[in-house]
Amino acid sequence: MAREYGRRALLKHIRRAGRIPRIELADQTGISRATVTTITAELLQNGLIEEIDRPGGESDTRRGRPRVDLKIRGAARLVAGVKISNRKLSLVLLDFEGTQLATWETSIERDALPCAGMAEAITRAVAALARTAGRSIRDISGVGVGIAGIVQAAEGVVYWSPSLTERNVDFGAILSRRLERQVFIDNDANLVAVAEKTFGLGQNHSDFIVVTIESGVGMGLVIGGELYRGTRGCGAEFGHTKVHLDGALCRCGQRGCLEAYVADYALLREAMTVPGDDPTAPPAARIEALLSAARTGDATARSIVGRAGRMFALGLANLVNIFDPELIILAGEQMRFDHLYADEVIAAMRNSIVQIDKAPPEVVIHKWGDLMWARGAAAYALDNVSELALAGLDDNAA
Amino acid sequence: MAREYGRRALLKHIRRAGRIPRIELADQTGISRATVTTITAELLQNGLIEEIDRPGGESDTRRGRPRVDLKIRGAARLVAGVKISNRKLSLVLLDFEGTQLATWETSIERDALPCAGMAEAITRAVAALARTAGRSIRDISGVGVGIAGIVQAAEGVVYWSPSLTERNVDFGAILSRRLERQVFIDNDANLVAVAEKTFGLGQNHSDFIVVTIESGVGMGLVIGGELYRGTRGCGAEFGHTKVHLDGALCRCGQRGCLEAYVADYALLREAMTVPGDDPTAPPAARIEALLSAARTGDATARSIVGRAGRMFALGLANLVNIFDPELIILAGEQMRFDHLYADEVIAAMRNSIVQIDKAPPEVVIHKWGDLMWARGAAAYALDNVSELALAGLDDNAA
């Protein structure tokens, strides 16, 4: 057990450090030098890490050999990350070090597909991704998948997703059979949180919240450095927290959900009152016109957009009152959600939290594209593939 | 590090098991038998655990000596727990095994005292508690204190409490100097969660929420078996989550807080509309009359009490949507909060959470008195005193 703990701690530490000499690994983790030597020898032998000459490279005068750092061995494993979004698949291929080897984007024909059709589309896309890097699906150890909706990550079950026509499906198992690879599936906002923890703004934080804004509102929760998923795998449903008793009708069928005030469809429900709104225009164009009317001072448009902002602030304040995180990351793809990121929204949130003699949590805005979501899915696959690699090490030495 | 981990894991496991033979300790924790033998010898030598003949007591045929279990040595340490409530101090004295040796209750003259006055009152009460068991303050290793309000537990700072006249005070340090003992202070609802985890309904759950109902609404959050306090020490402020934008005025000065709909003062604000209400009567009597009128069918009283219940259900549903806990424990002292525990409130909560193909979290109601809160404070002291005892062990053997 102690050996397993040491392997996991050291591999994680080497991954975070990038390059690190053995002696610092011992100092920084508190694991004895002798144990560090034993375990790193085992990781080297199994090809999960490698030695690399120290830049500047003075010699170790006592032993007369060049000083070396340890690093993750990129070639050890390959993982793919897939983000399923509205009519689009975005993919990245990472090596074991986390280096991005290839990306791929492809459209899908409908908003929602049956599981079999979605598995087929993903399999074709993963194959295309691998080809781009001169590899095949067989070279990939694991595939991470981020999907909107309610997902039980541990079992790979999708209870509901706007991207699938079926409910309560073992989509992880279906996709794994089709790909003939290990599949790790999770709610997409959770994987954004994984990406922020692994590559992004959350790297130096142990307790933070990621709120994602697309057509819906998502949330990922990192507590004590780990993603928190809830006990049925369906926590962090920020978009369906209630901000008004018996309030506006939500797509989920309930009343007063945050999404029923801030999502696109919520704004469109009221947009027809705004002068110049064209109900026959595509939704995105109508939203754009509404936001533009609000910016140029139309009172009705301002009322619609303003309430969405105040409701969003109220929802964020509730998260702070419950969690007291160090940091809130507002992550979204599109400039057009600027009204929810506005200074007055953040200020309203700060005024609605419990006031103490300490600074409120930091709020940062991180705009990124679908490929960053896919990197989150790949990072999740990387975590799982690392665990499997460690579990596979021969335990006789222990 | 491995030794420290092993000591902590084994002491915790022995505590949970009550009595356990070494061999089962090894099997159940996954720690090798050799390590269990070494560490338990050290714990025995330092008097933290003791051996006890197995009931039924057959002999170990190989070695010809009676089989023994290990258990925590009660006499190893004494801890006190103090719950500060409205004009009352409730105290318990526990030994290191968690056995209750004495209790003490005493009144305090005002709702709120200055820190020095409160420290004095607590010191007198702890001395009286110790005397009841034939001991003195000097025999006590640590004192846990539960207080309503916003507390940074790690630093013992009270940002605000209805029981203290000052704000932003190092009350932990002040009390520790007066008592000349280690003091561990936390928000009282957090300590109810500790009590539920240690002695109560949360013993077999790793992720649960305790909601406490007194004059205010409190919350304690257990995640992964540990109390979650937030990064500024002021998370879990359930009573001040907002349930209505620009809603009813709360005592905290903000609008739309849950407490502004469910607390006593919120109900009293509306009670004068109810036939027979006497605004000059004491608050408790007016609340009693209001609840009684609601039970006997007065429409206005029903409207007031009914809305409080629906708002409470909405707040609970938000907790479930964010956390997805296994279990929610509604803990409160008084029968008169029955309207918030009512079946229709729980049903309304269940209808307001995200609906998936899995059972919603269990909701249990646990009514208890102030002494149970004090036991929570004592359990918190016990945890900390255990840590200090382990940290004090000679590490040379490692």
Short mmCIF file of C-alpha atoms in Angstrom, two decimals, chain A residues 16-290:
data_model
loop_
_atom_site.label_atom_id
_atom_site.label_comp_id
_atom_site.label_asym_id
_atom_site.label_seq_id
_atom_site.Cartn_x
_atom_site.Cartn_y
_atom_site.Cartn_z
CA ARG A 16 3.63 18.65 -12.20
CA ALA A 17 7.32 19.60 -11.95
CA GLY A 18 8.10 18.89 -15.61
CA ARG A 19 11.74 18.08 -14.88
CA ILE A 20 13.10 17.38 -11.42
CA PRO A 21 16.21 15.78 -9.89
CA ARG A 22 15.68 12.82 -7.53
CA ILE A 23 16.94 14.69 -4.50
CA GLU A 24 14.39 17.49 -4.92
CA LEU A 25 11.68 14.90 -5.48
CA ALA A 26 12.52 13.47 -2.05
CA ASP A 27 12.71 16.90 -0.41
CA GLN A 28 9.47 18.16 -1.93
CA THR A 29 7.34 15.06 -1.34
CA GLY A 30 8.78 14.11 2.06
CA ILE A 31 9.35 10.56 0.75
CA SER A 32 12.74 9.15 1.83
CA ARG A 33 15.61 9.28 -0.67
CA ALA A 34 15.97 5.51 -0.53
CA THR A 35 12.29 5.02 -1.42
CA VAL A 36 12.53 7.63 -4.19
CA THR A 37 15.50 5.73 -5.65
CA THR A 38 13.65 2.41 -5.54
CA ILE A 39 10.39 3.67 -6.98
CA THR A 40 11.91 5.83 -9.72
CA ALA A 41 14.05 2.84 -10.78
CA GLU A 42 10.85 0.86 -11.19
CA LEU A 43 9.12 3.67 -13.12
CA LEU A 44 12.20 4.00 -15.39
CA GLN A 45 12.28 0.26 -15.99
CA ASN A 46 8.63 0.31 -17.00
CA GLY A 47 9.21 3.23 -19.33
CA LEU A 48 6.80 5.64 -17.64
CA ILE A 49 9.55 8.18 -16.87
CA GLU A 50 12.97 8.88 -18.34
CA GLU A 51 16.22 10.55 -17.35
CA ILE A 52 17.36 13.70 -19.09
CA ASP A 53 20.63 15.62 -18.70
CA ARG A 54 20.25 18.70 -16.59
CA PRO A 55 20.43 21.92 -18.67
CA GLY A 56 23.77 23.57 -17.84
CA GLY A 57 24.81 20.01 -16.88
CA GLU A 58 27.57 20.21 -14.22
CA SER A 59 28.79 16.85 -13.04
CA ASP A 60 28.08 15.23 -9.75
CA THR A 61 31.61 15.54 -8.40
CA ARG A 62 31.27 12.65 -5.99
CA ARG A 63 30.26 10.10 -8.59
CA GLY A 64 31.73 11.72 -11.68
CA ARG A 65 28.59 11.31 -13.80
CA PRO A 66 26.40 14.08 -15.25
CA ARG A 67 23.51 15.22 -13.08
CA VAL A 68 20.14 14.18 -14.45
CA ASP A 69 16.56 15.24 -14.06
CA LEU A 70 13.59 12.92 -14.21
CA LYS A 71 10.65 13.60 -16.51
CA ILE A 72 7.55 11.82 -17.77
CA ARG A 73 8.35 9.73 -20.87
CA GLY A 74 6.12 11.19 -23.56
CA ALA A 75 6.22 8.05 -25.70
CA ALA A 76 4.93 5.88 -22.83
CA ARG A 77 1.27 6.29 -23.74
CA LEU A 78 -1.00 8.18 -26.14
CA VAL A 79 -4.41 9.53 -25.17
CA ALA A 80 -7.18 11.25 -27.11
CA GLY A 81 -9.68 13.79 -25.82
CA VAL A 82 -13.08 14.36 -27.44
CA LYS A 83 -15.48 17.23 -26.77
CA ILE A 84 -19.00 16.67 -28.08
CA SER A 85 -20.66 20.00 -28.71
CA ASN A 86 -23.61 21.22 -30.68
CA ARG A 87 -23.16 19.55 -34.13
CA LYS A 88 -19.38 19.35 -33.69
CA LEU A 89 -16.68 17.01 -32.41
CA SER A 90 -13.37 18.54 -31.32
CA LEU A 91 -10.44 16.22 -30.63
CA VAL A 92 -6.85 16.39 -29.42
CA LEU A 93 -4.12 13.76 -29.23
CA LEU A 94 -1.68 14.02 -26.31
CA ASP A 95 1.40 12.00 -25.43
CA PHE A 96 2.03 10.81 -21.86
CA GLU A 97 3.80 14.06 -21.05
CA GLY A 98 0.72 16.04 -22.11
CA THR A 99 2.28 17.35 -25.33
CA GLN A 100 -0.32 18.01 -27.99
CA LEU A 101 0.48 15.90 -31.06
CA ALA A 102 -2.57 16.55 -33.23
CA THR A 103 -6.02 18.11 -33.31
CA TRP A 104 -9.13 17.30 -35.37
CA GLU A 105 -12.53 18.92 -35.75
CA THR A 106 -15.51 17.54 -37.59
CA SER A 107 -19.18 18.33 -37.82
CA ILE A 108 -22.03 15.98 -36.91
CA GLU A 109 -25.26 16.07 -38.84
CA ARG A 110 -27.80 16.61 -36.06
CA ASP A 111 -28.03 18.18 -32.59
CA ALA A 112 -28.60 14.77 -31.04
CA LEU A 113 -27.69 11.28 -32.28
CA PRO A 114 -28.52 7.80 -31.05
CA CYS A 115 -25.67 6.24 -29.04
CA ALA A 116 -24.64 3.93 -31.87
CA GLY A 117 -24.46 6.81 -34.34
CA MET A 118 -22.50 8.99 -31.92
CA ALA A 119 -20.07 6.12 -31.19
CA GLU A 120 -19.59 5.68 -34.95
CA ALA A 121 -18.93 9.39 -35.49
CA ILE A 122 -16.44 9.52 -32.61
CA THR A 123 -14.64 6.40 -33.84
CA ARG A 124 -14.21 7.90 -37.32
CA ALA A 125 -12.96 11.15 -35.80
CA VAL A 126 -10.47 9.42 -33.46
CA ALA A 127 -9.14 7.44 -36.43
CA ALA A 128 -8.71 10.67 -38.41
CA LEU A 129 -7.01 12.30 -35.42
CA ALA A 130 -4.56 9.40 -35.07
CA ARG A 131 -3.80 9.44 -38.83
CA THR A 132 -2.93 13.15 -38.61
CA ALA A 133 -0.11 12.17 -36.25
CA GLY A 134 0.87 9.13 -38.31
CA ARG A 135 -0.68 6.73 -35.78
CA SER A 136 -3.72 4.47 -35.55
CA ILE A 137 -6.46 3.95 -32.99
CA ARG A 138 -4.52 0.89 -31.74
CA ASP A 139 -1.69 3.18 -30.56
CA ILE A 140 -4.03 5.07 -28.24
CA SER A 141 -4.31 3.83 -24.65
CA GLY A 142 -7.41 5.73 -23.62
CA VAL A 143 -10.04 8.14 -24.92
CA GLY A 144 -11.57 10.84 -22.72
CA VAL A 145 -14.98 12.18 -23.72
CA GLY A 146 -16.72 15.33 -22.50
CA ILE A 147 -20.45 15.58 -23.08
CA ALA A 148 -23.08 18.02 -21.85
CA GLY A 149 -25.71 16.64 -19.50
CA ILE A 150 -25.89 14.37 -16.50
CA VAL A 151 -23.18 11.75 -16.46
CA GLN A 152 -22.21 9.12 -13.90
CA ALA A 153 -18.50 9.22 -14.70
CA ALA A 154 -17.39 6.15 -12.74
CA GLU A 155 -19.81 3.88 -14.65
CA GLY A 156 -19.76 5.75 -17.96
CA VAL A 157 -23.54 6.13 -17.83
CA VAL A 158 -25.21 9.12 -19.47
CA TYR A 159 -28.53 9.78 -17.71
CA TRP A 160 -29.38 12.58 -20.07
CA SER A 161 -27.54 14.65 -22.65
CA PRO A 162 -28.72 17.16 -25.24
CA SER A 163 -26.33 15.37 -27.66
CA LEU A 164 -27.91 11.90 -27.37
CA THR A 165 -31.43 10.83 -28.35
CA GLU A 166 -31.52 8.10 -25.68
CA ARG A 167 -31.58 8.41 -21.89
CA ASN A 168 -29.95 6.30 -19.14
CA VAL A 169 -27.48 4.68 -21.51
CA ASP A 170 -24.13 2.96 -20.91
CA PHE A 171 -22.59 5.21 -23.51
CA GLY A 172 -19.06 4.68 -22.12
CA ALA A 173 -19.38 0.90 -22.64
CA ILE A 174 -20.95 1.29 -26.11
CA LEU A 175 -18.17 3.62 -27.25
CA SER A 176 -15.47 1.47 -25.66
CA ARG A 177 -16.71 -1.62 -27.55
CA ARG A 178 -16.79 0.30 -30.84
CA LEU A 179 -13.33 1.90 -30.36
CA GLU A 180 -11.83 -1.21 -28.73
CA ARG A 181 -10.11 1.25 -26.36
CA GLN A 182 -10.59 2.30 -22.74
CA VAL A 183 -13.10 5.16 -22.61
CA PHE A 184 -13.45 7.70 -19.79
CA ILE A 185 -16.55 9.84 -20.10
CA ASP A 186 -17.65 12.78 -17.98
CA ASN A 187 -19.77 15.89 -17.98
CA ASP A 188 -18.03 18.49 -20.13
CA ALA A 189 -17.89 21.19 -17.46
CA ASN A 190 -16.17 18.73 -15.13
CA LEU A 191 -13.53 18.22 -17.82
CA VAL A 192 -13.03 21.96 -18.18
CA ALA A 193 -12.27 21.92 -14.46
CA VAL A 194 -9.79 19.07 -15.06
CA ALA A 195 -8.17 21.11 -17.84
CA GLU A 196 -7.93 24.20 -15.64
CA LYS A 197 -6.38 22.06 -12.88
CA THR A 198 -3.94 20.34 -15.23
CA PHE A 199 -2.95 23.04 -17.73
CA GLY A 200 -4.80 26.20 -16.83
CA LEU A 201 -5.60 28.79 -14.20
CA GLY A 202 -6.30 26.22 -11.47
CA GLN A 203 -2.81 24.68 -11.44
CA ASN A 204 -1.86 26.30 -8.14
CA HIS A 205 -5.26 26.11 -6.47
CA SER A 206 -6.74 23.25 -4.48
CA ASP A 207 -10.31 24.56 -4.16
CA PHE A 208 -11.94 26.29 -7.09
CA ILE A 209 -15.08 26.38 -9.15
CA VAL A 210 -15.31 26.52 -12.92
CA VAL A 211 -18.54 27.89 -14.34
CA THR A 212 -19.00 27.29 -18.05
CA ILE A 213 -21.33 29.30 -20.21
CA GLU A 214 -22.47 27.97 -23.56
CA SER A 215 -26.07 27.48 -24.49
CA GLY A 216 -26.49 26.18 -20.92
CA VAL A 217 -24.67 26.87 -17.68
CA GLY A 218 -22.29 24.19 -16.37
CA MET A 219 -20.08 23.83 -13.35
CA GLY A 220 -17.01 21.85 -12.30
CA LEU A 221 -15.95 21.69 -8.69
CA VAL A 222 -12.39 21.04 -7.50
CA ILE A 223 -12.12 20.32 -3.77
CA GLY A 224 -8.81 19.44 -2.13
CA GLY A 225 -7.18 19.22 -5.56
CA GLU A 226 -9.68 16.62 -6.80
CA LEU A 227 -12.74 16.92 -9.01
CA TYR A 228 -15.88 16.50 -6.91
CA ARG A 229 -18.61 14.60 -8.74
CA GLY A 230 -21.23 14.00 -6.07
CA THR A 231 -22.27 10.62 -4.81
CA ARG A 232 -24.66 9.71 -7.64
CA GLY A 233 -22.27 11.30 -10.15
CA CYS A 234 -24.63 14.17 -10.80
CA GLY A 235 -23.54 17.00 -8.54
CA ALA A 236 -22.49 20.45 -9.66
CA GLU A 237 -25.77 21.06 -11.49
CA PHE A 238 -25.43 24.81 -11.12
CA GLY A 239 -27.69 25.61 -14.07
CA HIS A 240 -30.63 23.96 -12.35
CA THR A 241 -30.20 25.52 -8.94
CA LYS A 242 -33.33 27.53 -8.23
CA VAL A 243 -33.11 31.30 -8.07
CA HIS A 244 -36.86 31.98 -7.85
CA LEU A 245 -39.67 30.03 -6.18
CA ASP A 246 -42.19 29.02 -8.89
CA GLY A 247 -40.19 31.18 -11.33
CA ALA A 248 -39.58 31.03 -15.08
CA LEU A 249 -40.08 27.68 -16.81
CA CYS A 250 -36.86 25.79 -17.58
CA ARG A 251 -36.21 23.31 -20.41
CA CYS A 252 -35.82 20.67 -17.68
CA GLY A 253 -39.53 21.09 -16.90
CA GLN A 254 -39.05 22.71 -13.49
CA ARG A 255 -39.54 26.38 -12.59
CA GLY A 256 -37.07 29.01 -11.40
CA CYS A 257 -33.82 27.35 -12.55
CA LEU A 258 -30.87 29.70 -13.16
CA GLU A 259 -30.79 28.55 -16.79
CA ALA A 260 -34.38 29.67 -17.22
CA TYR A 261 -33.09 33.24 -16.73
CA VAL A 262 -29.65 33.25 -18.36
CA ALA A 263 -29.66 30.68 -21.22
CA ASP A 264 -30.19 31.66 -24.83
CA TYR A 265 -33.74 30.31 -24.94
CA ALA A 266 -34.60 32.32 -21.82
CA LEU A 267 -33.46 35.56 -23.44
CA LEU A 268 -35.26 34.69 -26.69
CA ARG A 269 -38.53 34.12 -24.83
CA GLU A 270 -38.52 37.81 -23.99
CA ALA A 271 -36.73 39.16 -27.06
CA MET A 272 -39.92 39.62 -29.13
CA THR A 273 -40.77 42.64 -26.99
CA VAL A 274 -37.58 44.42 -28.17
CA PRO A 275 -38.09 46.81 -31.14
CA GLY A 276 -36.64 45.35 -34.32
CA ASP A 277 -36.66 41.71 -33.14
CA ASP A 278 -37.32 39.31 -35.99
CA PRO A 279 -38.86 36.10 -34.61
CA THR A 280 -38.18 34.33 -37.91
CA ALA A 281 -34.42 35.01 -37.80
CA PRO A 282 -32.01 32.29 -36.55
CA PRO A 283 -31.68 32.24 -32.73
CA ALA A 284 -28.01 33.30 -32.75
CA ALA A 285 -28.82 36.38 -34.86
CA ARG A 286 -31.71 37.30 -32.56
CA ILE A 287 -29.49 37.01 -29.47
CA GLU A 288 -26.85 39.14 -31.19
CA ALA A 289 -29.47 41.79 -32.01
CA LEU A 290 -30.81 41.73 -28.44
#
